[in-house]
Amino acid sequence: MIKPEKLSKDVVAILNNGMHKEYDHMLAYRGAANWCNNNGFFKAAEYFSKQAEEEFGHAKKHQDFMTDWNITPEIPNLDQPVMEFENLCDVIETIYGNELELFHTYQENSTEVFNSGDIAVFDYLQFFRNAQNESVVTYSDMLSILIGTNLDDKFQMLMLEEKLF
């Protein structure tokens, strides 16, 4: 009997790592949403809650891809996300840092997969490269809007929340 094709160990490690990072980001967004909700930034809280759901979908996408290729994904033990922030800008900066780090990870992983000759997985990772690019641009734009803002002026931040989210 013919055995089904499986992904290489190197590719599985990359995909498991990506899945773990997506779960970490899901929790980071939940932490951001909770902080925003508790500090009166309700529109931002709703936005970050939706982003958490999107990150969960990204983790599931990795799992489905691996199981489709006869691999059992490694469900991660997750670290506690950041739950305390100085202000809304600190939330955005934290999320931006997470998204930028994941952007670079997917870029590096894609290069490694491409160089290994696994074009199907390289094509699969395109979705994640595009998603990360969009996230980095979105949060970079938010940070640009906040330049020159008194971050400790809650009224000013509440007014800007409308523009940001």
Coordinates of N, CA and C in Angstrom, one line a residue, residues 62-151:
H62 N -3.3 27.1 9.8 CA -2.1 26.3 9.9 C -2.4 24.8 10.3
Q63 N -3.3 24.7 11.3 CA -3.6 23.3 11.7 C -4.3 22.5 10.6
D64 N -5.2 23.1 9.9 CA -5.9 22.4 8.8 C -4.9 22.1 7.7
F65 N -4.0 23.0 7.4 CA -3.0 22.7 6.3 C -2.1 21.5 6.7
M66 N -1.7 21.5 8.0 CA -0.9 20.3 8.4 C -1.7 19.0 8.4
T67 N -2.9 19.0 8.9 CA -3.7 17.8 8.9 C -4.0 17.3 7.5
D68 N -4.2 18.3 6.6 CA -4.4 17.9 5.2 C -3.2 17.2 4.6
W69 N -2.0 17.5 5.2 CA -0.8 16.8 4.7 C -0.3 15.7 5.7
N70 N -1.3 15.2 6.4 CA -1.1 14.0 7.3 C -0.1 14.3 8.4
I71 N -0.2 15.5 9.0 CA 0.7 15.8 10.1 C -0.2 16.2 11.3
T72 N 0.1 15.8 12.5 CA -0.7 16.2 13.6 C 0.1 17.4 14.2
P73 N -0.6 18.6 14.2 CA 0.0 19.8 14.7 C 0.3 19.7 16.2
E74 N 1.3 20.4 16.7 CA 1.6 20.5 18.1 C 0.8 21.6 18.7
I75 N -0.2 21.3 19.5 CA -0.9 22.4 20.2 C -0.1 23.0 21.3
P76 N 0.1 24.3 21.3 CA 1.1 24.9 22.2 C 0.6 25.2 23.6
N77 N 1.5 25.2 24.5 CA 1.3 25.8 25.8 C 1.5 27.3 25.6
L78 N 0.6 28.2 26.0 CA 0.7 29.6 25.7 C 1.1 30.4 26.9
D79 N 1.8 31.4 26.7 CA 2.3 32.3 27.8 C 1.2 33.4 28.0
Q80 N 1.1 33.9 29.2 CA 0.2 35.0 29.6 C 0.5 36.2 28.7
P81 N -0.4 36.8 28.1 CA -0.2 38.0 27.3 C 0.0 39.2 28.2
V82 N 0.5 40.3 27.6 CA 0.6 41.6 28.3 C -0.9 42.0 28.6
M83 N -1.1 42.4 29.9 CA -2.5 42.7 30.3 C -2.6 44.2 30.8
E84 N -1.5 44.8 31.0 CA -1.4 46.2 31.5 C -0.7 47.1 30.5
F85 N -1.3 48.2 30.3 CA -0.7 49.2 29.4 C -0.7 50.6 30.0
E86 N 0.2 51.4 29.5 CA 0.2 52.8 30.0 C -1.0 53.6 29.5
N87 N -1.3 53.4 28.2 CA -2.4 54.2 27.6 C -2.7 53.5 26.3
L88 N -3.6 54.1 25.5 CA -4.0 53.4 24.2 C -2.8 53.4 23.3
C89 N -2.0 54.3 23.3 CA -0.8 54.3 22.4 C 0.1 53.1 22.7
D90 N 0.3 52.8 24.0 CA 1.1 51.7 24.4 C 0.5 50.4 23.9
V91 N -0.9 50.3 23.9 CA -1.5 49.1 23.4 C -1.2 49.0 21.9
I92 N -1.3 50.1 21.1 CA -1.0 50.0 19.7 C 0.4 49.7 19.4
E93 N 1.3 50.3 20.2 CA 2.8 50.0 20.0 C 3.1 48.6 20.3
T94 N 2.5 48.0 21.3 CA 2.7 46.6 21.7 C 2.2 45.7 20.5
I95 N 1.0 45.9 20.1 CA 0.5 45.1 19.0 C 1.3 45.3 17.7
Y96 N 1.7 46.6 17.4 CA 2.5 46.8 16.3 C 3.8 46.0 16.3
G97 N 4.5 46.0 17.5 CA 5.7 45.2 17.7 C 5.5 43.7 17.4
N98 N 4.4 43.2 17.9 CA 4.0 41.8 17.7 C 3.9 41.5 16.2
E99 N 3.1 42.4 15.5 CA 2.8 42.2 14.1 C 4.1 42.3 13.3
L100 N 4.9 43.3 13.6 CA 6.2 43.5 12.8 C 7.1 42.3 13.0
E101 N 7.2 41.7 14.2 CA 8.0 40.5 14.5 C 7.5 39.4 13.7
L102 N 6.1 39.2 13.6 CA 5.6 38.1 12.9 C 5.7 38.3 11.4
F103 N 5.7 39.5 10.9 CA 5.9 39.8 9.5 C 7.3 39.3 9.1
H104 N 8.3 39.7 10.0 CA 9.7 39.2 9.7 C 9.8 37.7 9.7
T105 N 9.1 37.1 10.7 CA 9.2 35.6 10.8 C 8.6 35.0 9.5
Y106 N 7.5 35.5 9.0 CA 6.9 34.9 7.8 C 7.8 35.1 6.6
Q107 N 8.4 36.3 6.5 CA 9.3 36.6 5.4 C 10.5 35.6 5.4
E108 N 11.1 35.4 6.6 CA 12.3 34.5 6.8 C 11.9 33.1 6.5
N109 N 10.7 32.7 7.0 CA 10.2 31.3 6.8 C 9.9 31.1 5.3
S110 N 9.3 32.0 4.7 CA 9.0 31.9 3.2 C 10.3 31.7 2.4
T111 N 11.3 32.5 2.7 CA 12.6 32.4 2.0 C 13.2 31.0 2.2
E112 N 13.1 30.5 3.5 CA 13.7 29.2 3.8 C 12.9 28.1 3.0
V113 N 11.6 28.2 3.0 CA 10.8 27.2 2.3 C 11.0 27.3 0.8
F114 N 11.1 28.5 0.3 CA 11.3 28.7 -1.2 C 12.7 28.0 -1.5
N115 N 13.7 28.3 -0.8 CA 15.0 27.8 -1.0 C 15.1 26.3 -0.9
S116 N 14.2 25.7 -0.1 CA 14.1 24.3 0.0 C 13.5 23.6 -1.2
G117 N 12.8 24.4 -2.0 CA 12.1 23.9 -3.2 C 10.7 23.5 -3.0
D118 N 10.1 23.8 -1.8 CA 8.8 23.4 -1.5 C 7.8 24.6 -1.9
I119 N 7.6 24.7 -3.2 CA 6.8 25.8 -3.7 C 5.4 25.8 -3.2
A120 N 4.8 24.6 -3.0 CA 3.4 24.6 -2.5 C 3.3 25.2 -1.2
V121 N 4.2 25.0 -0.3 CA 4.2 25.6 1.0 C 4.5 27.1 0.9
F122 N 5.4 27.4 0.1 CA 5.7 28.8 -0.2 C 4.5 29.6 -0.6
D123 N 3.7 29.0 -1.5 CA 2.5 29.6 -2.0 C 1.5 29.7 -0.8
Y124 N 1.4 28.7 0.0 CA 0.5 28.7 1.1 C 0.9 29.9 2.1
L125 N 2.1 30.1 2.3 CA 2.6 31.1 3.2 C 2.3 32.5 2.7
Q126 N 2.0 32.6 1.4 CA 1.7 34.0 0.8 C 0.6 34.6 1.5
F127 N -0.5 33.9 1.9 CA -1.6 34.4 2.6 C -1.1 35.1 3.9
F128 N -0.2 34.5 4.6 CA 0.3 35.1 5.9 C 1.2 36.3 5.7
R129 N 2.0 36.2 4.6 CA 2.9 37.4 4.3 C 2.0 38.6 4.0
N130 N 1.0 38.4 3.2 CA 0.1 39.5 2.9 C -0.7 40.0 4.1
A131 N -1.2 39.1 4.9 CA -1.9 39.5 6.1 C -1.0 40.3 7.1
Q132 N 0.2 39.8 7.2 CA 1.2 40.6 8.1 C 1.5 41.9 7.5
N133 N 1.7 42.0 6.2 CA 2.0 43.3 5.6 C 0.9 44.3 5.9
E134 N -0.4 43.8 5.7 CA -1.5 44.7 6.0 C -1.6 45.1 7.4
S135 N -1.3 44.2 8.3 CA -1.3 44.6 9.8 C -0.2 45.6 10.1
V136 N 1.0 45.4 9.6 CA 2.1 46.3 9.9 C 1.7 47.7 9.3
V137 N 1.2 47.8 8.1 CA 0.8 49.1 7.6 C -0.3 49.7 8.4
T138 N -1.3 49.0 8.8 CA -2.4 49.5 9.6 C -1.9 50.1 10.9
Y139 N -1.1 49.4 11.7 CA -0.6 49.9 12.9 C 0.4 51.0 12.8
S140 N 1.2 50.9 11.7 CA 2.1 52.0 11.4 C 1.4 53.3 11.2
D141 N 0.3 53.2 10.5 CA -0.6 54.4 10.2 C -1.2 54.9 11.5
M142 N -1.6 54.0 12.4 CA -2.2 54.5 13.6 C -1.1 55.2 14.5
L143 N 0.1 54.7 14.5 CA 1.2 55.4 15.2 C 1.5 56.7 14.6
S144 N 1.4 56.8 13.3 CA 1.7 58.1 12.7 C 0.6 59.1 13.1
I145 N -0.6 58.7 13.2 CA -1.7 59.6 13.6 C -1.4 60.1 15.0
L146 N -0.9 59.3 15.9 CA -0.7 59.6 17.3 C 0.6 60.5 17.5
I147 N 1.4 60.7 16.5 CA 2.6 61.6 16.7 C 2.1 63.0 17.1
G148 N 2.7 63.5 18.2 CA 2.4 64.8 18.7 C 1.2 64.9 19.6
T149 N 0.6 63.8 19.9 CA -0.6 63.7 20.7 C -0.2 63.6 22.2
N150 N -0.9 64.3 23.1 CA -0.7 64.1 24.5 C -1.4 62.8 24.9
L151 N -0.6 61.8 25.0 CA -1.0 60.4 25.3 C -1.7 60.3 26.6

